[in-house]
Coordinates of C-alpha atoms in Angstrom, one line a residue:
K9 CA 68.9 25.8 139.8
T10 CA 68.0 23.1 137.3
I11 CA 64.6 22.5 138.9
G12 CA 63.9 26.2 138.8
N13 CA 64.7 26.2 135.1
I14 CA 62.3 23.3 134.5
C15 CA 59.6 25.1 136.4
L16 CA 60.3 28.3 134.4
V17 CA 60.1 26.4 131.0
T18 CA 56.9 24.7 132.1
V19 CA 55.2 28.0 133.1
L20 CA 56.3 29.6 129.9
L21 CA 54.8 26.7 127.9
V22 CA 51.6 26.9 129.9
F23 CA 51.5 30.7 129.3
M24 CA 52.0 30.1 125.6
F25 CA 49.1 27.6 125.4
A26 CA 47.0 30.0 127.6
V27 CA 47.5 32.8 125.0
I28 CA 46.4 30.4 122.2
G29 CA 43.5 29.3 124.3
V30 CA 42.4 32.9 124.9
Q31 CA 42.4 33.5 121.1
L32 CA 40.4 30.3 120.5
F33 CA 37.8 30.4 123.3
K34 CA 37.5 33.8 124.9
G35 CA 33.8 34.7 125.6
K36 CA 32.7 31.3 124.1
F37 CA 32.1 29.3 127.3
F38 CA 28.7 30.9 128.1
M39 CA 25.5 28.8 128.1
C40 CA 21.9 28.9 129.1
S41 CA 20.4 26.5 131.5
D42 CA 17.8 25.9 128.8
R43 CA 20.1 24.6 126.1
S44 CA 17.6 25.5 123.4
K45 CA 18.4 29.2 124.0
L46 CA 21.7 30.5 122.5
H47 CA 21.7 34.2 123.5
A48 CA 21.6 36.0 126.8
G49 CA 18.7 38.1 125.6
T50 CA 16.5 35.0 125.0
C51 CA 17.7 33.2 128.1
K52 CA 14.9 34.6 130.3
G53 CA 11.8 33.4 132.0
T54 CA 11.1 29.8 133.0
F55 CA 11.2 26.5 131.2
I56 CA 10.1 22.9 131.9
N57 CA 12.9 20.5 132.9
F58 CA 12.5 16.8 133.7
M59 CA 14.2 15.4 136.8
D60 CA 16.5 12.5 136.0
N61 CA 15.3 12.6 132.4
D62 CA 12.0 11.2 133.5
I63 CA 9.0 12.7 131.6
N64 CA 6.8 11.9 134.6
Q65 CA 8.7 14.3 136.8
P66 CA 8.4 17.8 135.2
V67 CA 9.9 20.7 137.0
I68 CA 9.6 24.4 136.2
E69 CA 13.0 26.2 136.5
E70 CA 14.4 29.7 135.9
R71 CA 16.5 30.2 132.8
V72 CA 20.0 31.3 133.8
W73 CA 22.8 32.6 131.5
E74 CA 26.0 31.4 133.1
R75 CA 29.7 31.0 132.3
S76 CA 31.7 27.8 132.8
D77 CA 33.8 27.8 136.0
F78 CA 36.9 27.1 133.9
N79 CA 37.2 29.3 130.9
Y80 CA 39.6 31.3 128.7
D81 CA 38.3 34.8 129.1
N82 CA 41.8 36.1 130.2
V83 CA 45.3 34.6 130.4
L84 CA 45.1 34.0 134.2
K85 CA 41.9 32.0 133.9
A86 CA 43.2 30.2 130.9
M87 CA 46.4 29.1 132.8
L88 CA 44.1 27.9 135.7
T89 CA 42.0 25.9 133.2
L90 CA 45.1 24.4 131.6
F91 CA 46.6 23.5 135.0
V92 CA 43.5 21.6 135.8
V93 CA 43.7 19.8 132.4
S94 CA 47.4 18.8 133.2
T95 CA 46.2 17.1 136.4
F96 CA 43.8 14.9 134.4
E97 CA 41.0 15.8 136.7
G98 CA 37.8 16.8 135.0
W99 CA 39.5 17.6 131.7
P100 CA 37.1 15.7 129.5
G101 CA 34.3 18.1 130.6
I102 CA 36.4 21.1 129.6
L103 CA 37.2 19.3 126.3
Y104 CA 33.5 18.8 125.5
V105 CA 32.7 22.4 126.4
S106 CA 35.4 23.5 124.1
I107 CA 34.2 21.3 121.2
D108 CA 30.6 22.6 121.7
S109 CA 31.8 26.3 121.9
N110 CA 30.2 28.6 119.4
E111 CA 30.7 32.3 118.7
V112 CA 31.4 34.9 121.3
D113 CA 28.5 35.4 123.7
V114 CA 26.6 32.6 122.0
G115 CA 25.5 29.4 123.6
P116 CA 27.0 26.0 122.7
K117 CA 26.1 23.8 119.8
H118 CA 26.7 20.1 120.0
N119 CA 30.0 19.0 118.4
Y120 CA 30.4 22.4 116.7
R121 CA 34.2 22.5 116.6
P122 CA 35.7 19.0 117.1
V123 CA 39.0 20.1 115.6
V124 CA 39.8 22.1 118.8
A125 CA 40.4 18.7 120.5
I126 CA 43.9 18.8 118.8
F127 CA 44.8 21.8 121.0
Y128 CA 44.2 19.7 124.2
F129 CA 45.9 16.6 122.8
I130 CA 49.1 18.6 122.0
Y131 CA 49.0 20.4 125.4
I132 CA 48.6 17.1 127.3
I133 CA 51.4 15.4 125.4
I134 CA 53.8 18.3 125.8
I135 CA 53.0 19.4 129.4
A136 CA 51.4 16.5 131.2
F137 CA 53.3 13.7 129.6
F138 CA 56.6 15.4 128.9
M139 CA 57.4 18.4 131.1
V140 CA 55.7 17.0 134.2
N141 CA 57.6 13.7 133.9
I142 CA 60.8 15.6 133.4
F143 CA 60.1 17.4 136.6
V144 CA 59.3 14.1 138.4
G145 CA 62.4 12.5 137.0
F146 CA 64.6 15.4 138.1
V147 CA 63.1 15.2 141.6
I148 CA 64.2 11.5 141.7
V149 CA 67.6 12.2 140.3
T150 CA 68.1 15.1 142.7
F151 CA 67.1 12.9 145.7
Q152 CA 69.6 10.2 144.7
S153 CA 72.4 12.7 144.0
E154 CA 71.8 14.6 147.3
G155 CA 71.9 11.3 149.1
E156 CA 75.4 10.7 147.7
S157 CA 76.7 14.3 148.1
A158 CA 78.1 13.6 151.5
F159 CA 80.3 10.9 149.9
K160 CA 81.3 12.9 146.9
H161 CA 85.1 12.5 147.6
C162 CA 84.9 9.1 149.1
E163 CA 86.9 6.3 147.4
L164 CA 84.3 3.7 148.1
D165 CA 81.1 3.6 146.0
K166 CA 77.6 3.2 147.4
N167 CA 77.6 -0.6 147.0
Q168 CA 80.9 -1.0 148.7
R169 CA 79.8 1.2 151.6
N170 CA 76.5 -0.7 152.0
C171 CA 78.4 -4.1 152.0
I172 CA 80.9 -2.9 154.6
E173 CA 78.1 -1.4 156.8
F174 CA 76.4 -4.8 156.7
A175 CA 79.6 -6.5 157.8
L176 CA 80.0 -4.0 160.7
N177 CA 76.5 -4.6 162.0
A178 CA 76.1 -8.3 161.2
K179 CA 76.0 -10.9 164.0
P180 CA 76.0 -14.7 163.8
V181 CA 72.6 -16.2 164.4
R182 CA 71.9 -19.1 166.7
R183 CA 70.8 -22.4 165.1
Y184 CA 69.2 -24.9 167.3
I185 CA 70.4 -28.5 166.8
P186 CA 69.1 -31.0 169.4
K187 CA 71.5 -33.5 170.9
N188 CA 68.9 -36.1 172.0
P189 CA 68.7 -38.8 169.2
I190 CA 64.9 -39.0 169.1
Q191 CA 64.5 -35.2 169.2
Y192 CA 67.2 -34.9 166.5
K193 CA 65.2 -37.1 164.2
L194 CA 62.1 -35.0 164.8
W195 CA 64.2 -31.8 164.1
A196 CA 65.7 -33.3 161.0
F197 CA 62.2 -34.1 159.6
A198 CA 60.7 -30.8 160.6
T199 CA 63.5 -28.8 158.9
S200 CA 63.7 -31.1 155.8
R201 CA 62.6 -30.0 152.3
V202 CA 59.9 -32.7 152.3
C203 CA 58.2 -31.2 155.3
E204 CA 58.6 -27.7 154.0
Y205 CA 57.0 -28.4 150.7
T206 CA 54.3 -30.5 152.3
V207 CA 53.4 -27.5 154.4
F208 CA 53.6 -25.3 151.4
I209 CA 51.1 -27.4 149.5
A210 CA 48.8 -27.5 152.5
I211 CA 48.9 -23.7 152.9
M212 CA 48.0 -23.3 149.2
A213 CA 45.1 -25.8 149.4
N214 CA 43.9 -24.1 152.6
T215 CA 44.0 -20.7 151.0
I216 CA 42.0 -22.0 148.0
S217 CA 39.4 -23.6 150.2
L218 CA 38.9 -20.3 152.1
A219 CA 38.6 -18.5 148.8
M220 CA 35.8 -20.9 147.6
K221 CA 33.1 -19.4 149.8
F222 CA 30.4 -17.3 148.1
Y223 CA 27.1 -15.7 148.8
Q224 CA 24.1 -18.0 149.2
Q225 CA 26.2 -21.2 148.8
P226 CA 24.4 -24.5 149.1
K227 CA 24.2 -26.2 152.5
L228 CA 26.0 -29.3 151.3
Y229 CA 28.8 -27.1 149.8
T230 CA 29.2 -25.4 153.2
E231 CA 29.4 -28.7 155.0
V232 CA 32.2 -29.9 152.6
L233 CA 34.2 -26.7 153.2
D234 CA 33.7 -27.1 156.9
V235 CA 35.2 -30.7 156.7
F236 CA 38.1 -29.3 154.7
N237 CA 38.6 -26.6 157.4
I238 CA 38.7 -29.3 160.1
L239 CA 41.2 -31.4 158.2
F240 CA 43.5 -28.4 157.6
T241 CA 43.2 -27.4 161.2
V242 CA 44.2 -30.9 162.3
F243 CA 47.1 -30.9 159.9
F244 CA 48.5 -27.6 161.1
T245 CA 47.9 -28.6 164.7
L246 CA 50.0 -31.7 164.1
E247 CA 52.7 -29.5 162.5
F248 CA 52.7 -27.4 165.6
I249 CA 53.1 -30.4 167.8
L250 CA 55.9 -31.8 165.6
K251 CA 57.8 -28.5 165.6
L252 CA 57.3 -28.0 169.4
G253 CA 58.8 -31.5 170.0
A254 CA 61.7 -30.8 167.6
F255 CA 62.6 -27.3 168.9
R256 CA 61.3 -27.3 172.5
F257 CA 59.2 -24.4 173.9
K258 CA 61.9 -21.7 174.1
N259 CA 63.4 -22.3 170.6
Y260 CA 60.0 -22.7 169.0
F261 CA 58.5 -19.5 170.2
G262 CA 61.8 -17.7 169.6
D263 CA 61.0 -17.7 165.9
P264 CA 58.3 -15.1 165.1
W265 CA 57.0 -17.2 162.2
N266 CA 56.3 -20.1 164.6
S267 CA 54.6 -17.7 167.1
F268 CA 52.5 -16.3 164.3
D269 CA 51.5 -19.8 163.2
F270 CA 50.7 -20.9 166.7
V271 CA 48.3 -17.9 167.0
I272 CA 46.5 -19.0 163.8
V273 CA 46.3 -22.6 164.9
L274 CA 44.9 -21.5 168.3
G275 CA 42.4 -19.2 166.6
S276 CA 41.3 -22.0 164.2
L277 CA 40.7 -24.3 167.2
I278 CA 38.7 -21.6 168.9
D279 CA 36.7 -21.0 165.8
I280 CA 35.8 -24.7 165.4
G281 CA 34.9 -24.9 169.1
M282 CA 32.6 -21.8 168.9
A283 CA 31.0 -23.2 165.8
T284 CA 30.4 -26.5 167.6
V285 CA 28.9 -24.9 170.7
N286 CA 26.8 -22.3 168.8
P287 CA 26.3 -23.7 165.3
G288 CA 23.9 -21.0 164.1
S289 CA 25.7 -18.0 165.5
D290 CA 27.2 -15.3 163.3
N291 CA 30.2 -13.8 165.1
M292 CA 31.0 -10.2 164.5
I293 CA 34.7 -11.1 163.8
S294 CA 35.2 -14.6 162.5
V295 CA 38.4 -16.2 163.7
S296 CA 38.5 -18.1 160.4
F297 CA 39.3 -14.8 158.6
F298 CA 42.7 -14.7 160.3
R299 CA 43.6 -18.1 158.7
L300 CA 44.0 -16.2 155.5
F301 CA 47.1 -14.6 156.9
R302 CA 48.7 -18.1 156.9
V303 CA 49.4 -17.4 153.2
M304 CA 52.1 -15.0 154.4
R305 CA 54.1 -18.1 155.3
L306 CA 54.5 -18.7 151.6
V307 CA 56.7 -15.6 151.5
K308 CA 59.0 -17.4 154.0
L309 CA 59.2 -20.5 151.8
L310 CA 59.5 -18.5 148.5
S311 CA 62.3 -16.4 150.0
K312 CA 64.6 -19.3 149.7
G313 CA 64.9 -18.5 146.0
E314 CA 67.5 -15.9 145.2
G315 CA 65.2 -13.7 143.1
I316 CA 62.4 -13.5 145.6
R317 CA 65.0 -13.0 148.4
T318 CA 66.5 -10.0 146.6
L319 CA 63.1 -8.6 146.0
L320 CA 62.1 -9.0 149.7
W321 CA 65.4 -7.5 150.8
T322 CA 64.9 -4.5 148.6
F323 CA 61.3 -4.0 149.8
I324 CA 62.4 -4.1 153.4
K325 CA 65.3 -1.6 152.8
S326 CA 62.8 0.7 151.0
F327 CA 60.3 0.4 153.8
Q328 CA 62.9 1.5 156.3
A329 CA 63.5 4.8 154.5
L330 CA 59.8 5.5 153.8
P331 CA 59.0 6.8 157.4
W332 CA 61.1 9.8 156.8
V333 CA 59.2 10.7 153.6
A334 CA 56.0 9.9 155.5
L335 CA 57.0 12.3 158.3
L336 CA 57.6 15.1 155.7
I337 CA 54.2 14.4 154.1
A338 CA 52.5 14.4 157.6
L339 CA 54.1 17.8 158.3
I340 CA 52.8 19.3 155.1
F341 CA 49.3 17.8 155.7
F342 CA 49.4 19.3 159.2
I343 CA 50.3 22.8 158.0
Y344 CA 47.7 22.8 155.2
G345 CA 45.1 21.3 157.5
V346 CA 45.5 24.0 160.1
V347 CA 45.5 26.7 157.5
G348 CA 42.4 25.2 155.8
M349 CA 40.5 25.2 159.1
Q350 CA 41.3 28.8 159.6
V351 CA 40.5 30.0 156.1
F352 CA 37.6 27.7 155.0
G353 CA 36.2 26.4 158.3
K354 CA 33.3 29.0 158.3
I355 CA 31.8 27.8 155.0
A356 CA 28.4 26.3 155.6
L357 CA 27.7 22.6 154.8
Q358 CA 25.4 22.4 151.8
E359 CA 24.3 19.4 149.9
G360 CA 24.7 19.7 146.2
T361 CA 28.1 21.4 146.7
E362 CA 31.6 19.9 147.4
I363 CA 31.5 21.3 151.0
H364 CA 29.1 19.1 152.8
R365 CA 28.9 16.9 155.9
N366 CA 31.4 14.4 154.6
N367 CA 33.8 16.9 153.0
N368 CA 34.6 20.1 154.9
F369 CA 37.3 22.0 156.9
Q370 CA 35.3 22.5 160.1
T371 CA 37.4 20.0 162.1
F372 CA 41.0 19.0 161.8
P373 CA 40.4 15.3 160.9
Q374 CA 37.9 16.4 158.3
A375 CA 40.4 18.9 156.9
L376 CA 43.0 16.1 156.6
L377 CA 40.5 13.9 154.8
V378 CA 39.8 16.6 152.3
L379 CA 43.5 17.1 151.7
F380 CA 44.1 13.4 151.3
R381 CA 41.3 13.3 148.7
S382 CA 42.8 16.3 147.0
A383 CA 46.3 14.7 147.0
T384 CA 44.8 11.7 145.1
G385 CA 43.4 14.2 142.6
E386 CA 39.8 13.2 143.1
A387 CA 37.8 16.3 142.0
W388 CA 40.1 18.6 143.9
Q389 CA 39.2 21.4 141.5
E390 CA 35.5 21.2 142.4
I391 CA 36.4 21.6 146.1
M392 CA 38.5 24.6 145.2
L393 CA 35.6 26.3 143.3
D394 CA 33.3 25.9 146.2
C395 CA 35.8 27.6 148.5
V396 CA 36.4 30.7 146.4
N397 CA 34.8 34.1 147.0
K398 CA 31.2 33.9 145.8
P399 CA 27.8 34.2 147.4
Q400 CA 27.0 30.5 147.0
A401 CA 29.8 29.8 149.6
Q402 CA 27.5 30.7 152.5
C403 CA 28.7 31.2 156.0
D404 CA 27.8 28.6 158.7
P405 CA 25.1 30.0 161.0
K406 CA 27.2 28.9 164.0
S407 CA 30.3 30.8 162.9
D408 CA 31.5 34.2 164.1
D409 CA 31.0 35.7 160.7
K410 CA 27.2 36.1 160.2
D411 CA 27.8 37.5 156.6
L412 CA 25.0 40.1 156.7
D413 CA 26.0 41.4 153.3
G414 CA 25.6 38.0 151.6
H415 CA 29.1 37.9 150.1
G416 CA 29.7 34.4 151.5
C417 CA 32.6 33.0 153.5
G418 CA 34.7 31.9 150.6
T419 CA 38.0 33.5 149.6
D420 CA 40.1 33.7 146.5
V421 CA 43.0 32.4 148.6
A422 CA 41.5 29.0 147.7
Y423 CA 43.2 29.2 144.3
F424 CA 46.7 29.5 145.7
Y425 CA 45.9 27.1 148.6
F426 CA 44.7 24.1 146.5
I427 CA 47.1 24.7 143.5
S428 CA 50.2 24.9 145.8
F429 CA 49.1 21.9 147.8
F430 CA 48.5 19.8 144.7
V431 CA 51.9 20.8 143.2
V432 CA 53.9 20.3 146.4
C433 CA 52.1 17.0 147.4
S434 CA 51.2 15.2 144.2
F435 CA 54.1 16.3 142.0
L436 CA 56.9 16.6 144.5
I437 CA 56.4 14.8 147.9
L438 CA 54.6 11.7 146.7
N439 CA 57.2 11.2 144.0
L440 CA 59.8 11.0 146.8
F441 CA 58.3 7.5 147.6
V442 CA 59.2 6.6 144.0
A443 CA 62.7 8.0 144.5
V444 CA 63.2 6.0 147.7
I445 CA 62.1 2.8 146.1
M446 CA 64.2 3.4 143.0
D447 CA 67.2 4.2 145.1
N448 CA 67.0 0.7 146.6
F449 CA 65.6 -1.2 143.6
D450 CA 68.7 -0.5 141.5
Y451 CA 69.9 -4.0 142.8
L452 CA 67.2 -5.6 140.7
T453 CA 68.5 -4.1 137.5
R454 CA 72.2 -4.2 138.0
D455 CA 74.6 -7.0 137.0
W456 CA 73.9 -9.9 139.3
S457 CA 77.5 -11.0 139.1
I458 CA 78.5 -8.0 141.3
L459 CA 78.3 -8.7 145.1
G460 CA 75.7 -6.6 146.9
P461 CA 74.3 -6.4 150.4
H462 CA 71.3 -8.4 149.4
H463 CA 73.7 -11.4 148.9
L464 CA 75.1 -11.3 152.4
D465 CA 72.2 -12.8 154.4
E466 CA 73.1 -16.2 152.8
F467 CA 76.6 -16.0 154.5
V468 CA 75.0 -15.4 157.9
R469 CA 72.5 -18.2 157.4
L470 CA 75.1 -20.8 156.3
W471 CA 77.6 -19.7 159.0
S472 CA 75.1 -20.9 161.6
E473 CA 75.4 -24.5 160.3
Y474 CA 79.1 -24.5 161.5
D475 CA 78.5 -22.2 164.5
P476 CA 75.1 -23.2 165.9
D477 CA 75.8 -21.6 169.2
A478 CA 76.6 -18.2 167.6
K479 CA 80.0 -17.9 169.2
G480 CA 81.3 -16.0 166.2
R481 CA 84.2 -18.5 165.4
I482 CA 84.6 -21.6 163.3
K483 CA 87.6 -23.7 162.3
H484 CA 89.6 -22.3 159.4
V485 CA 89.2 -25.6 157.5
D486 CA 85.4 -25.1 157.6
V487 CA 85.7 -21.8 155.8
V488 CA 86.6 -23.5 152.5
T489 CA 83.6 -25.8 152.8
L490 CA 81.3 -22.9 153.8
L491 CA 82.3 -20.7 150.9
R492 CA 82.0 -23.6 148.4
K493 CA 78.4 -24.0 149.5
I494 CA 77.6 -20.4 148.6
S495 CA 77.1 -19.5 145.0
P496 CA 79.1 -16.6 143.4
P497 CA 79.5 -13.7 143.7
L498 CA 79.5 -14.2 147.5
G499 CA 81.0 -17.6 147.7
F500 CA 83.2 -19.9 145.5
G501 CA 80.4 -22.3 144.3
K502 CA 80.2 -26.1 144.4
L503 CA 82.2 -26.5 141.2
C504 CA 85.2 -24.5 142.5
P505 CA 88.3 -26.8 142.7
H506 CA 89.8 -27.0 146.2
R507 CA 93.2 -25.6 145.0
V508 CA 91.5 -22.5 143.5
A509 CA 89.5 -22.0 146.7
C510 CA 92.7 -22.1 148.7
K511 CA 94.2 -19.4 146.4
R512 CA 91.2 -17.2 147.1
L513 CA 91.7 -17.7 150.8
V514 CA 95.3 -16.5 150.5
A515 CA 94.0 -13.2 149.2
M516 CA 91.4 -13.0 152.0
N517 CA 94.1 -13.3 154.7
M518 CA 91.9 -13.2 157.8
P519 CA 93.7 -13.2 161.2
L520 CA 94.0 -16.8 162.5
K521 CA 93.4 -17.4 166.2
A522 CA 95.6 -19.6 168.4
D523 CA 93.0 -22.3 168.4
G524 CA 92.8 -22.4 164.6
T525 CA 89.6 -20.5 164.3
V526 CA 88.6 -17.4 162.4
E527 CA 86.0 -14.7 163.4
F528 CA 82.6 -14.2 161.8
R529 CA 82.9 -10.5 161.0
A530 CA 86.5 -10.8 159.9
T531 CA 85.6 -13.6 157.4
L532 CA 82.6 -11.7 156.1
F533 CA 84.6 -8.5 155.7
A534 CA 87.4 -10.4 153.9
V535 CA 84.9 -12.0 151.5
I536 CA 83.4 -8.5 150.7
R537 CA 86.8 -6.9 150.3
T538 CA 88.2 -9.5 147.9
S539 CA 85.0 -9.8 145.9
L540 CA 84.6 -6.0 145.4
K541 CA 88.4 -5.5 145.2
I542 CA 88.4 -2.8 148.0
K543 CA 91.9 -1.5 148.4
M544 CA 93.6 -4.7 147.2
D545 CA 96.2 -3.3 144.7
G546 CA 99.6 -2.6 146.1
P547 CA 101.4 -3.5 149.4
I548 CA 98.9 -5.0 151.8
D549 CA 100.1 -2.9 154.8
Q550 CA 99.7 0.3 152.8
C551 CA 96.3 -0.7 151.6
N552 CA 95.2 -1.5 155.1
I553 CA 96.3 1.9 156.4
E554 CA 94.3 3.7 153.6
L555 CA 91.2 1.5 154.2
R556 CA 91.4 2.1 158.0
A557 CA 91.5 5.8 157.4
I558 CA 88.5 5.7 155.0
M559 CA 86.4 3.6 157.5
R560 CA 87.3 5.9 160.4
K561 CA 86.0 8.8 158.3
I562 CA 82.7 7.2 157.3
W563 CA 81.9 5.1 160.4
K564 CA 83.3 7.3 163.1
R565 CA 81.9 5.3 166.0
T566 CA 83.4 2.0 165.0
P567 CA 85.3 0.5 168.0
E568 CA 89.1 0.3 167.5
K569 CA 89.0 -3.4 168.5
L570 CA 86.5 -4.2 165.8
L571 CA 88.4 -2.2 163.2
D572 CA 91.7 -4.1 164.1
S573 CA 89.9 -7.4 163.6
L574 CA 88.6 -6.4 160.2
V575 CA 91.6 -4.5 158.9
P576 CA 94.7 -5.5 160.8
P577 CA 97.2 -2.6 161.4
P578 CA 100.8 -3.0 160.3
G579 CA 102.5 -5.0 163.1
D580 CA 104.2 -8.3 163.8
E581 CA 105.2 -10.1 160.6
D582 CA 105.3 -13.4 162.5
E583 CA 101.5 -13.1 163.1
V584 CA 99.7 -16.2 161.7
T585 CA 97.0 -15.5 159.2
V586 CA 94.8 -17.6 157.0
G587 CA 96.6 -16.3 154.0
K588 CA 100.0 -17.4 155.3
F589 CA 98.6 -20.8 156.3
Y590 CA 97.1 -21.5 152.9
A591 CA 100.0 -20.1 151.1
T592 CA 102.2 -22.6 153.0
F593 CA 99.7 -25.3 152.1
L594 CA 99.8 -24.4 148.4
I595 CA 103.6 -24.3 148.5
Q596 CA 103.7 -27.8 150.0
D597 CA 101.1 -29.0 147.6
Y598 CA 103.1 -27.6 144.6
F599 CA 106.3 -29.1 146.0
R600 CA 104.7 -32.6 146.4
R601 CA 103.4 -32.4 142.9
F602 CA 106.7 -31.2 141.6
K603 CA 108.5 -34.0 143.5
K604 CA 106.1 -36.6 142.3
K605 CA 106.4 -35.4 138.7
K606 CA 110.2 -35.5 139.0
E607 CA 110.2 -39.0 140.5
T608 CA 107.9 -40.1 137.7
R609 CA 110.2 -38.7 135.1
L610 CA 113.2 -40.3 136.6
A611 CA 111.5 -43.6 136.7
V612 CA 110.5 -43.3 133.1
E613 CA 114.1 -42.4 132.1
R614 CA 115.5 -45.4 134.2
M615 CA 113.1 -47.8 132.4
E616 CA 114.1 -46.4 129.0
T617 CA 117.8 -46.8 129.9
E618 CA 117.3 -50.4 131.0
E619 CA 115.4 -51.2 127.8
D620 CA 118.2 -49.7 125.7
G621 CA 120.8 -51.8 127.7
T622 CA 118.8 -55.0 126.9

C-alpha cells in the first residue's frame, strides 16, 4: 500500500511537470537539418554539408524539417521525455534542445532561452534525487521488514536468533599439532607470527614486482625483474617445503589456502622452466599471471584483525543471500528476453541505428545482452526509439514479414516494454542487492560492545588450541583460560580477575560431564545466552522451559538430544553443573578469606592485649 502511494505521488508530480513542459515547449522542438533555415517553408531543397567538419569532404544533402524524438507536444510525450530525464540517460541533449528552443514551429537558436534550465534542475532534484530515492529506500526497508515478518511475535531479536543458529550449526575444528620434537619445531616456526609476517612482506614485494612491468621496457629492466621472479619463486618454494614438513601431506593439503599456494608455486616453477627452454616464446596464457592471485593470501593474514574479520564475515553472509536475488533477476531477464525476441526479432540490422549486428533481438543471447545494457542505463532510450513503429525500423529480409507496405517491423509496444523493464530492473530488482548487503552490514554500524555472530568464529578457533582433535570436549578448568584469552563481548578478556571470571561461569552453568569436561556447543551456547541475556531473569528452570519452547518453534528440526545439552530440562537437582562447581569454589574461597581475615584480626587483638598487659 505504501509503495503504491509513493508511485502515485511520483506519477502525479511527473504529470504536473509534464503539464508545465507542454506549456513551455509544445511545438518548439522542430529543426531543419540545415540549421541556417528556421521555418518549414524555407527548409527545402539541398545544402552542402561537410563530413566530420572537414572542408575537404563536402556532401550534398536534402534539407529535412524534423521534430526531436523526445518532445513536449502533448502530455504523454512530455511524461516520456521527463522519465528519460529522470534516468539521467541522454538528458543533457534534451536540456540543450530546450535551451535552444525558439517560437512555435520555428527552428532553434543557439542559447536562446537558458533560463529554462531551471525547469530541469528543479525536476531532477524533486523526482530523480528525492522521489526515486524514497522509492529505493522503501524497497530496502520493505525487504528488511518482510524478512522479519515471520518472527514478528518472537521474543528473540534478529541478533539473538543469528547467534543461537550459529551455536546450533557450529562444530569444533581440528588443529594439527605434531608430536615429533623435530617436526614440532618446524610447525611452531611455520605457524609463528615471525613466519607469517615474513611471508606477508614477501607477498607484498612480489605483487609490487609483478606490477612494475610496462610496455617497451628496457632489456636490463626485464632481466632484473626476472631475477626477482626467480628469487620469489625460490622463497615460496622453500615456504612450501617448510609447511609440508611441518604439517605432513594430508594436513597440508587439507587447508584450501595451502593447496591454492601449492598450485601457484607449481605454476611459477613451470613458467620459469618454459622460459628457460623457450626463452623467446610468448605463451598465449602466461603462468606468471596467476602469481598475482597470491595477493589473496593477504586477506587471510589481514583477517586476523577484528575489523577486517567482521567485514569479511559480512561480505560472505551477503554473498550467500545474493544468489536468490540473482535468480529473480535471471527470471526477469529470461521473460523479457523471450518477449523481446518475439516482438523485435524481425527488425533488420542497420548500421547507423541502435539495432545492428552487435545489438539486436534476433537471438536469445543477443536479446539478453541488449537487456543487460539497458539495465545499466546505457542509451536504453535510443534502443527503444529504434524499435517503435516507424518506417525506418525495416523488416529483416529473412523474416516471415516481408513488409510490402513499408510500415516497418517496429511496434509501439517498445515504449511499455523498455520503460517497464527499466523500472522493474533498475529501480526495483537491482536495489535488492543493496537491501541484502545493508541487511547484513548493520553489524558494521552497530555498537561493537554487543555480541554478534561475527564474533563467534574466534571462539571456534581458540577452542581448537585446547581440543586439537576436535572431540568437542575440554576440561572445565580450561574454560576460564579460554574465555580470558577472548576479548569482550565474547570472552572475559585478559584483564578480567580470576574471581570475576568464576562468577561469570556460575551464571553460564553448563552441564559438567563425569570426567570433568564440558561440551563445545553447550559452552558456546552458554556464552551467547549470558552475554545477550537470553531468558536469564527469573527461576532458571522456568527460563529453560520457555527458551526450549521458543527454540522448538523456530528451529523445528533440532534434535532433542542437542536441545537437552544446550538448555537442560528440569530434572535431577543433584546433577553436577559448572555453575554449581564454581559456586562451591567461590563459597570456599570466600570462607578461606573470611577465616584468614578473622584469624588476622584475632592475632592483632591478642598482640594489643599483650602490649596493654606489659
